[in-house]
Short mmCIF file of C-alpha atoms in Angstrom, two decimals:
data_model
loop_
_atom_site.label_atom_id
_atom_site.label_comp_id
_atom_site.label_asym_id
_atom_site.label_seq_id
_atom_site.Cartn_x
_atom_site.Cartn_y
_atom_site.Cartn_z
CA MET A 1 176.85 209.90 84.72
CA ALA A 2 174.74 206.85 83.83
CA PHE A 3 172.42 209.06 81.77
CA LYS A 4 175.41 210.50 79.86
CA LEU A 5 176.72 207.01 79.12
CA LEU A 6 173.35 205.96 77.74
CA SER A 7 173.17 209.08 75.59
CA ASP A 8 176.52 208.25 74.02
CA LEU A 9 175.48 204.74 72.98
CA PRO A 10 174.94 204.04 69.27
CA ALA A 11 171.26 203.79 68.35
CA GLU A 12 171.53 200.06 67.61
CA LEU A 13 172.98 199.36 71.05
CA LEU A 14 170.43 201.56 72.79
CA ILE A 15 167.61 199.63 71.13
CA ARG A 16 169.29 196.40 72.24
CA VAL A 17 169.38 197.68 75.83
CA SER A 18 165.68 198.56 75.62
CA GLU A 19 164.86 194.92 74.85
CA PHE A 20 165.76 194.07 78.44
CA LEU A 21 163.43 196.74 79.90
CA ASP A 22 159.76 196.27 80.69
CA ALA A 23 157.21 198.50 79.00
CA LYS A 24 157.00 200.98 81.88
CA ASP A 25 160.77 201.47 82.12
CA CYS A 26 161.09 201.77 78.37
CA ALA A 27 158.41 204.47 78.30
CA SER A 28 160.15 206.34 81.12
CA LEU A 29 163.46 206.22 79.27
CA SER A 30 161.87 207.51 76.08
CA ALA A 31 160.56 210.53 77.99
CA ALA A 32 164.06 211.55 79.07
CA ASN A 33 164.91 213.45 75.89
CA SER A 34 164.10 213.70 72.21
CA SER A 35 166.92 211.37 71.15
CA PHE A 36 165.69 208.54 73.36
CA ARG A 37 162.14 209.21 72.26
CA ARG A 38 163.13 208.92 68.61
CA PHE A 39 165.24 205.79 69.09
CA LEU A 40 162.66 203.99 71.20
CA ALA A 41 159.49 204.94 69.34
CA SER A 42 159.29 201.56 67.59
CA THR A 43 159.39 199.82 70.98
CA VAL A 44 157.21 202.18 73.01
CA TYR A 45 154.49 202.39 70.37
CA ARG A 46 154.56 198.77 69.23
CA GLY A 47 151.17 198.22 70.87
CA LEU A 48 148.17 200.55 71.21
CA ARG A 49 145.28 200.24 73.66
CA ALA A 50 142.27 202.27 72.52
CA THR A 51 138.56 202.68 73.27
CA SER A 52 135.52 203.94 71.42
CA LEU A 53 134.74 206.53 74.11
CA PRO A 54 134.36 209.92 72.39
CA GLU A 55 136.66 211.69 74.84
CA HIS A 56 139.56 209.51 73.65
CA ALA A 57 139.19 210.27 69.95
CA GLU A 58 141.47 213.31 69.76
CA ILE A 59 144.46 211.73 71.52
CA LEU A 60 144.08 208.58 69.40
CA GLU A 61 144.23 210.67 66.23
CA GLN A 62 147.41 212.34 67.47
CA ILE A 63 149.08 209.02 68.32
CA VAL A 64 148.16 207.49 64.98
CA THR A 65 149.37 210.52 63.03
CA LYS A 66 152.80 210.34 64.65
CA HIS A 67 153.37 206.65 65.30
CA ALA A 68 151.11 204.50 63.10
CA ARG A 69 154.03 202.81 61.35
CA HIS A 70 155.36 201.44 64.66
CA ILE A 71 152.08 199.87 65.87
CA HIS A 72 151.81 196.11 65.36
CA THR A 73 149.30 195.22 68.10
CA LEU A 74 145.91 196.84 68.72
CA HIS A 75 143.79 196.26 71.83
CA PHE A 76 140.42 197.91 71.28
CA GLU A 77 137.53 198.33 73.75
CA LEU A 78 134.17 198.91 72.05
CA TYR A 79 131.26 200.23 74.12
CA LEU A 80 127.94 199.16 72.66
CA ASN A 81 125.76 201.10 75.06
CA GLU A 82 126.05 204.06 77.38
CA SER A 83 129.08 203.79 79.65
CA GLU A 84 129.61 204.97 83.20
CA GLU A 85 132.04 207.55 81.84
CA SER A 86 129.69 209.01 79.26
CA GLY A 87 126.46 209.10 81.24
CA ASP A 88 123.22 208.47 79.36
CA ASN A 89 124.51 208.86 75.82
CA THR A 90 123.36 206.25 73.32
CA TYR A 91 126.16 205.23 70.98
CA THR A 92 125.32 204.89 67.30
CA VAL A 93 127.35 204.18 64.20
CA SER A 94 126.96 207.77 63.02
CA SER A 95 127.93 209.30 66.37
CA THR A 96 131.04 207.14 66.73
CA ALA A 97 134.27 209.00 65.97
CA PRO A 98 135.73 208.15 62.53
CA ILE A 99 139.04 207.19 64.19
CA VAL A 100 137.27 204.11 65.63
CA TRP A 101 136.58 202.69 62.18
CA ASP A 102 140.02 203.75 60.94
CA LEU A 103 141.60 201.73 63.75
CA LEU A 104 139.43 198.61 63.49
CA SER A 105 139.77 198.49 59.70
CA ARG A 106 143.53 199.12 60.10
CA ARG A 107 143.35 201.83 57.45
CA ALA A 108 145.26 203.98 59.92
CA LEU A 109 147.44 201.09 61.14
CA PRO A 110 148.74 199.18 58.11
CA ASN A 111 151.27 197.12 60.11
CA VAL A 112 148.91 195.67 62.72
CA SER A 113 149.10 191.87 62.75
CA THR A 114 147.44 191.24 66.15
CA LEU A 115 144.01 192.66 67.01
CA THR A 116 142.09 192.23 70.25
CA ILE A 117 138.56 193.61 70.44
CA THR A 118 136.69 193.55 73.76
CA PHE A 119 132.98 194.30 73.76
CA PHE A 120 131.37 196.20 76.62
CA PRO A 121 127.63 195.70 76.05
CA GLN A 122 126.31 197.83 78.93
CA PRO A 123 127.26 199.17 82.38
CA ASP A 124 125.59 196.27 84.19
CA ASN A 125 123.63 193.16 83.34
CA TYR A 126 120.26 194.28 84.66
CA ASP A 127 119.58 197.71 83.14
CA GLY A 128 117.56 197.82 79.95
CA GLY A 129 117.94 201.06 78.03
CA GLY A 130 118.68 200.36 74.38
CA TRP A 131 119.88 196.86 75.16
CA CYS A 132 116.70 195.04 74.18
CA ASP A 133 112.97 195.31 73.56
CA GLU A 134 111.23 197.67 75.95
CA GLY A 135 109.73 195.78 78.85
CA LEU A 136 112.10 192.81 78.84
CA GLY A 137 114.44 194.35 81.40
CA GLY A 138 117.75 194.05 79.57
CA GLY A 139 120.58 191.74 80.58
CA ILE A 140 120.18 188.08 79.70
CA TYR A 141 116.73 188.62 78.19
CA ILE A 142 118.13 189.76 74.88
CA ASN A 143 118.16 185.99 74.33
CA ASP A 144 114.57 185.39 75.38
CA SER A 145 113.90 183.75 72.01
CA GLU A 146 115.82 182.44 69.03
CA GLU A 147 116.57 184.76 66.14
CA SER A 148 116.86 183.69 62.52
CA ILE A 149 119.44 185.09 60.11
CA ASP A 150 116.62 186.83 58.23
CA GLU A 151 115.66 188.75 61.38
CA VAL A 152 119.16 190.13 62.01
CA PRO A 153 119.04 193.16 59.62
CA GLU A 154 115.82 194.40 61.20
CA ALA A 155 117.30 194.12 64.70
CA GLU A 156 120.39 196.03 63.58
CA ALA A 157 118.14 198.76 62.19
CA ASN A 158 116.10 199.00 65.40
CA PHE A 159 118.78 198.81 68.10
CA PRO A 160 121.91 201.02 67.91
CA TRP A 161 124.10 198.55 69.81
CA ARG A 162 123.36 195.83 67.26
CA ALA A 163 124.39 198.13 64.40
CA LEU A 164 127.60 199.10 66.23
CA TYR A 165 128.40 195.46 66.90
CA SER A 166 127.97 194.54 63.23
CA LYS A 167 129.86 197.61 62.00
CA ALA A 168 132.84 196.70 64.19
CA LEU A 169 133.09 193.20 62.74
CA GLU A 170 132.55 194.54 59.24
CA SER A 171 135.44 196.98 59.73
CA ILE A 172 137.75 194.21 60.93
CA ALA A 173 136.80 192.03 57.97
CA ASN A 174 137.45 194.75 55.40
CA GLY A 175 140.95 195.60 56.59
CA PRO A 176 144.24 194.68 54.90
CA LYS A 177 145.21 191.00 54.82
CA THR A 178 147.99 191.48 57.39
CA LEU A 179 146.05 190.13 60.37
CA HIS A 180 147.57 186.94 61.81
CA ARG A 181 146.00 186.86 65.29
CA LEU A 182 142.47 187.89 66.28
CA GLU A 183 141.04 187.90 69.81
CA VAL A 184 137.30 188.56 70.18
CA LEU A 185 136.49 188.96 73.88
CA ASN A 186 133.17 189.17 75.73
CA LEU A 187 131.31 188.44 72.50
CA PRO A 188 127.61 189.42 72.70
CA PRO A 189 125.36 186.38 72.12
CA LYS A 190 123.93 187.54 68.81
CA THR A 191 124.80 186.94 65.17
CA THR A 192 125.52 189.93 62.92
CA SER A 193 124.97 190.58 59.24
CA ALA A 194 128.72 191.23 58.94
CA GLN A 195 129.41 187.59 59.78
CA GLN A 196 127.46 186.43 56.74
CA THR A 197 129.77 188.17 54.26
CA PRO A 198 132.57 186.64 52.16
CA GLU A 199 134.95 189.28 53.54
CA TRP A 200 134.42 188.11 57.12
CA GLN A 201 134.85 184.48 56.20
CA ALA A 202 137.98 185.19 54.16
CA MET A 203 139.50 187.18 57.02
CA LEU A 204 138.94 184.27 59.42
CA GLY A 205 140.38 181.89 56.85
CA GLY A 206 143.67 183.77 56.81
CA LEU A 207 144.23 183.81 60.59
CA GLU A 208 147.00 181.79 62.22
CA GLU A 209 145.78 182.33 65.80
CA PHE A 210 142.25 182.90 67.12
CA GLU A 211 140.72 183.42 70.56
CA LEU A 212 137.04 183.79 71.43
CA SER A 213 135.47 184.48 74.83
CA LEU A 214 131.73 184.68 75.41
CA TRP A 215 129.46 187.11 77.25
CA GLY A 216 127.06 185.60 79.75
CA GLY A 217 125.50 186.25 83.11
CA ASP A 218 122.37 186.00 85.19
CA ASN A 219 119.30 188.13 85.81
CA GLY A 220 120.27 189.08 89.35
CA VAL A 221 118.00 186.55 91.05
CA GLY A 222 119.54 183.29 89.91
CA TRP A 223 118.42 182.54 86.36
CA HIS A 224 121.42 182.20 84.04
CA SER A 225 121.79 182.96 80.35
CA ASN A 226 121.66 179.26 79.49
CA THR A 227 118.03 179.04 80.64
CA LEU A 228 117.01 181.02 77.54
CA PRO A 229 116.67 179.32 74.13
CA GLY A 230 118.21 182.28 72.33
CA TYR A 231 121.45 181.95 74.28
CA LEU A 232 121.87 178.27 73.45
CA ASP A 233 121.00 179.06 69.84
CA SER A 234 123.71 181.73 69.78
CA ILE A 235 126.27 179.16 70.98
CA GLU A 236 125.30 176.78 68.18
CA ASN A 237 125.67 179.63 65.67
CA LEU A 238 129.31 180.17 66.67
CA ARG A 239 130.35 177.44 64.27
CA ASP A 240 128.92 179.22 61.23
CA SER A 241 130.08 182.60 62.52
CA PHE A 242 133.64 181.56 63.39
CA PHE A 243 134.97 178.04 63.67
CA ARG A 244 134.18 176.50 60.30
CA HIS A 245 136.08 179.31 58.57
CA LEU A 246 139.35 178.94 60.53
CA MET A 247 141.05 176.95 57.78
CA LYS A 248 144.60 178.14 58.44
CA ALA A 249 144.61 178.63 62.23
CA THR A 250 147.11 176.55 64.18
CA THR A 251 146.26 178.04 67.60
CA VAL A 252 142.65 178.25 68.80
CA LYS A 253 141.23 179.21 72.20
CA LEU A 254 137.56 179.11 73.27
CA VAL A 255 136.54 180.65 76.62
CA ALA A 256 132.94 180.14 77.71
CA HIS A 257 131.42 182.28 80.45
CA PRO A 258 132.20 180.65 83.83
CA ASP A 259 128.54 180.82 84.89
CA ASN A 260 127.38 179.34 81.58
CA PRO A 261 129.74 176.51 80.58
CA ILE A 262 129.12 174.94 77.19
CA GLY A 263 129.41 171.39 75.92
CA CYS A 264 127.29 168.21 75.81
CA GLU A 265 123.67 168.18 74.74
CA GLY A 266 120.75 168.60 77.06
CA MET A 267 118.18 170.80 78.71
CA ARG A 268 120.58 173.68 79.43
CA GLN A 269 123.45 172.57 77.22
CA VAL A 270 124.65 172.44 73.63
CA PHE A 271 127.66 170.72 72.10
CA ILE A 272 130.92 172.60 71.73
CA PRO A 273 130.31 174.33 68.36
CA ILE A 274 133.14 172.65 66.47
CA GLN A 275 132.52 169.81 64.00
CA PRO A 276 135.09 167.23 62.82
CA LYS A 277 135.90 169.02 59.56
CA ASP A 278 136.51 172.35 61.31
CA LEU A 279 139.98 173.59 62.36
CA PRO A 280 141.85 171.42 59.83
CA ASN A 281 145.28 172.77 60.84
CA VAL A 282 144.91 173.26 64.58
CA GLN A 283 147.97 172.26 66.62
CA HIS A 284 147.38 174.15 69.87
CA LEU A 285 143.91 174.04 71.43
CA THR A 286 142.72 175.65 74.68
CA LEU A 287 139.27 175.43 76.28
CA HIS A 288 137.97 177.29 79.32
CA ASP A 289 134.74 176.49 81.18
CA CYS A 290 133.58 173.75 78.83
CA PHE A 291 132.24 170.23 79.25
CA VAL A 292 134.28 167.56 77.49
CA ASP A 293 131.83 166.03 75.04
CA HIS A 294 131.42 163.84 71.97
CA ALA A 295 131.71 166.81 69.61
CA LEU A 296 135.19 167.41 70.99
CA THR A 297 136.32 163.78 70.78
CA ALA A 298 134.89 163.47 67.25
CA ASN A 299 136.98 166.46 66.23
CA LEU A 300 140.10 164.92 67.78
CA ALA A 301 139.47 161.61 66.00
CA LYS A 302 139.47 163.39 62.62
CA LYS A 303 142.89 164.93 63.31
CA PRO A 304 145.07 161.98 64.35
CA GLY A 305 148.48 163.01 65.61
CA GLN A 306 147.91 166.69 64.85
CA LEU A 307 147.75 168.34 68.29
CA LYS A 308 150.98 169.44 69.96
CA SER A 309 149.38 171.12 72.98
CA PHE A 310 145.97 170.93 74.64
CA HIS A 311 144.98 172.98 77.69
CA LEU A 312 141.75 172.54 79.67
CA ASN A 313 141.03 175.24 82.26
CA ASN A 314 138.11 174.83 84.65
CA CYS A 315 136.51 172.21 82.42
CA TYR A 316 134.09 169.46 83.44
CA SER A 317 132.68 166.04 82.72
CA ALA A 318 128.87 165.88 82.82
CA GLY A 319 128.93 162.57 84.69
CA ASN A 320 128.66 158.88 84.04
CA ASP A 321 124.88 158.49 83.77
CA GLU A 322 122.79 160.03 80.98
CA ASN A 323 119.67 159.67 83.13
CA PHE A 324 120.97 161.97 85.85
CA GLY A 325 121.46 165.70 85.34
CA THR A 326 120.66 168.03 82.46
CA ALA A 327 123.06 166.50 79.91
CA HIS A 328 121.57 163.85 77.63
CA THR A 329 124.96 162.75 76.30
CA VAL A 330 127.86 162.36 78.71
CA LEU A 331 131.53 161.48 78.56
CA THR A 332 133.56 160.36 81.57
CA TRP A 333 137.05 161.68 82.14
CA SER A 334 138.53 158.22 81.57
CA GLU A 335 136.80 158.02 78.17
CA PHE A 336 138.06 161.46 77.26
CA PHE A 337 141.66 160.80 78.35
CA SER A 338 141.69 157.49 76.48
CA THR A 339 140.43 159.12 73.27
CA LEU A 340 142.96 161.93 73.55
CA ARG A 341 145.84 159.50 74.08
CA GLN A 342 144.83 157.25 71.19
CA THR A 343 144.09 160.01 68.66
CA GLN A 344 146.88 162.46 69.54
CA PRO A 345 150.07 160.41 70.01
CA ASN A 346 152.28 163.45 69.32
CA LEU A 347 150.90 165.59 72.15
CA SER A 348 153.79 167.08 74.14
CA ASP A 349 151.96 169.66 76.26
CA PHE A 350 148.81 168.86 78.24
CA ILE A 351 147.37 170.92 81.09
CA LEU A 352 144.24 170.13 83.11
CA LYS A 353 143.66 172.91 85.62
CA ASP A 354 140.72 173.45 87.99
CA LYS A 355 139.75 176.80 89.47
CA ARG A 356 139.13 174.99 92.75
CA THR A 357 139.47 171.44 94.04
CA PRO A 358 136.44 169.30 93.11
CA PRO A 359 134.25 169.08 96.23
CA LEU A 360 133.42 165.87 98.05
CA THR A 361 130.60 167.18 100.25
CA HIS A 362 127.77 169.70 100.09
CA ASP A 363 129.50 171.90 102.68
CA GLU A 364 132.73 171.90 100.70
CA GLN A 365 130.94 172.81 97.47
CA PHE A 366 129.32 175.89 98.99
CA TYR A 367 132.29 176.94 101.13
CA ARG A 368 132.89 180.66 100.47
CA ALA A 369 130.54 180.46 97.48
CA GLY A 370 130.33 183.78 95.70
CA GLU A 371 133.07 185.39 97.76
CA GLU A 372 135.71 187.46 96.03
CA GLY A 373 139.43 187.45 96.74
CA PRO A 374 142.08 184.75 97.03
CA VAL A 375 141.05 181.13 97.38
CA VAL A 376 141.10 179.93 101.00
CA PRO A 377 141.54 176.14 101.29
CA TYR A 378 138.61 174.23 102.73
CA GLU A 379 139.26 172.68 106.14
CA PRO A 380 137.14 169.52 106.45
CA PRO A 381 135.48 168.83 109.82
CA ASP A 382 136.45 165.84 111.91
CA GLN A 383 133.07 164.19 111.38
CA GLU A 384 132.62 163.19 107.73
CA PRO A 385 131.24 160.07 106.00
CA GLU A 386 133.71 157.20 105.81
CA ASN A 387 133.92 157.24 102.00
CA VAL A 388 134.80 160.95 102.07
CA LYS A 389 137.49 160.30 104.68
CA ALA A 390 138.85 157.47 102.52
CA VAL A 391 139.21 159.79 99.52
CA ARG A 392 140.93 162.50 101.55
CA LYS A 393 143.29 159.91 103.02
CA GLY A 394 144.07 158.51 99.57
CA LEU A 395 144.90 161.98 98.25
CA GLN A 396 147.14 162.68 101.22
CA GLU A 397 149.02 159.37 101.02
CA HIS A 398 149.39 159.47 97.22
CA PRO A 399 150.17 163.07 96.14
CA SER A 400 150.25 162.04 92.47
CA ARG A 401 146.55 161.17 92.61
CA ARG A 402 143.91 163.84 92.00
CA LEU A 403 140.20 164.44 91.73
CA PHE A 404 138.52 165.02 88.38
CA THR A 405 135.55 167.37 88.21
CA TYR A 406 132.06 165.99 87.54
CA THR A 407 129.40 168.66 87.21
CA THR A 408 125.82 169.31 86.14
CA LEU A 409 123.74 172.41 85.42
CA ASP A 410 120.67 173.10 87.51
CA ASP A 411 117.58 172.33 85.42
CA LYS A 412 115.75 175.44 86.67
CA TYR A 413 118.41 178.14 87.08
CA GLY A 414 121.20 176.83 84.84
CA MET A 415 123.86 177.32 87.52
CA VAL A 416 126.82 174.97 87.94
CA PHE A 417 126.61 172.25 90.60
CA ALA A 418 129.24 169.61 91.32
CA TYR A 419 128.43 165.90 91.55
CA GLU A 420 129.99 165.20 94.96
CA GLU A 421 128.92 161.54 94.88
CA VAL A 422 130.33 160.98 91.39
CA ASN A 423 133.58 162.71 92.36
CA ILE A 424 133.91 160.18 95.19
CA GLU A 425 132.88 157.16 93.10
CA ALA A 426 135.24 158.06 90.27
CA PHE A 427 138.17 158.42 92.66
CA MET A 428 137.48 155.07 94.32
CA LEU A 429 137.03 153.32 90.96
CA GLY A 430 140.35 154.68 89.72
CA GLU A 431 139.64 154.52 85.97
CA ASP A 432 140.01 158.28 85.49
CA GLN A 433 143.35 158.28 87.29
CA LYS A 434 144.57 155.27 85.31
CA GLU A 435 143.81 156.87 81.93
CA PHE A 436 145.14 160.24 83.07
CA ASP A 437 148.44 158.66 84.13
CA LEU A 438 148.77 156.89 80.78
CA LEU A 439 148.13 160.17 78.97
CA VAL A 440 150.65 162.08 81.09
CA GLU A 441 153.23 159.33 80.57
CA MET A 442 152.82 159.64 76.80
CA VAL A 443 153.02 163.46 76.91
CA GLU A 444 156.15 163.45 79.06
CA GLY A 445 157.75 160.88 76.78
CA ASN A 446 157.05 163.07 73.75
CA ARG A 447 158.49 166.07 75.57
CA ARG A 448 161.69 164.18 76.40
CA GLU A 449 162.05 163.03 72.80
CA GLY A 450 161.60 166.62 71.65
CA ARG A 451 164.38 167.83 73.93
CA ASP A 452 166.69 165.02 72.84
CA ALA A 453 166.05 165.52 69.12
#
């Protein structure tokens, strides 16, 4: 009976009903009969998730032939080297199915306004294959040395994955000017020849929203990507490859690799690759796994009153002493909060979120280190130093107070280590909390004014 009632609904009302269904239920309803399938095609096929795997080419061609006009969002997974599914095949530009380039260039999808491309460089981080020069072992060692722009074309000619990588970005750049949002995920730490072209720069200049996340890792025995000069060089190059061209973007998100946070300047660190004149129209900024640094505050100072929202996820301060740790230039949390409050008086949305509570002791820092699964709260022992007990007591008695993360990178391995002593000192001093409270008070006041307006 319910099915008959739905069948009798006018098309406009049926589409309205579908707006209250999730994607799975909507797809199930469209499979019920040809009428539902026809009415709901624009909803069911609004987004397409595709890969470059050759076994998917035929079904992608069929979907595009029938439903291209409905597709507004494309999520594309590009494999740059042999995948677990395909065995030992080496992917090349010429062996890649033409539908891949038709999708990325949007020649086959003229209405796509949101594009997400996720790179899959190789099955694991330790196997060489075509990933790098023979003998270097693959993984992080593609960044063993810096690479100049003049050397890029030769690398793209010698290594198939480099040519695929460049061809993908070239295809995106040469598509119709309908792209409003671009997400580039798991970006390999190399520059491409495609990023030097006017077409690439013009495409970035027309975006309203942009997200970038970075590939990184370790060599399996502790050494991280940031121990190699080529990796740090690739981070610095992100400005010329991306950020200085985002002239129109109002929403920008940068996600560093959690094992290789970026920000500050030092032995294993480089500044966040955004200069004051970049992002002239940004209103919503999100950073993941970054150090707050002077490059960031300089950018904020050049955009007074411009930010409406600012989210920091798993971000750090490099400490309060330039002579301790790998960072040569540091910024305390209180200095950062003060700068943000003074330069961005219109901020109405601010989030500071840690993946885990900043540790106060060595045991707490390494509690369940490396374990997968849900976070299990640390239970402190009865016997702890008096200053640690004082901090825990202060947090318990004053729930509005919090710890702010101070961190360094190991000078040998590049891994992240917390400053337990600085976490304690900063809490006892109270300057971070004072400036944080002033910032939150301003943000909440702006939010109330916005609701009352």
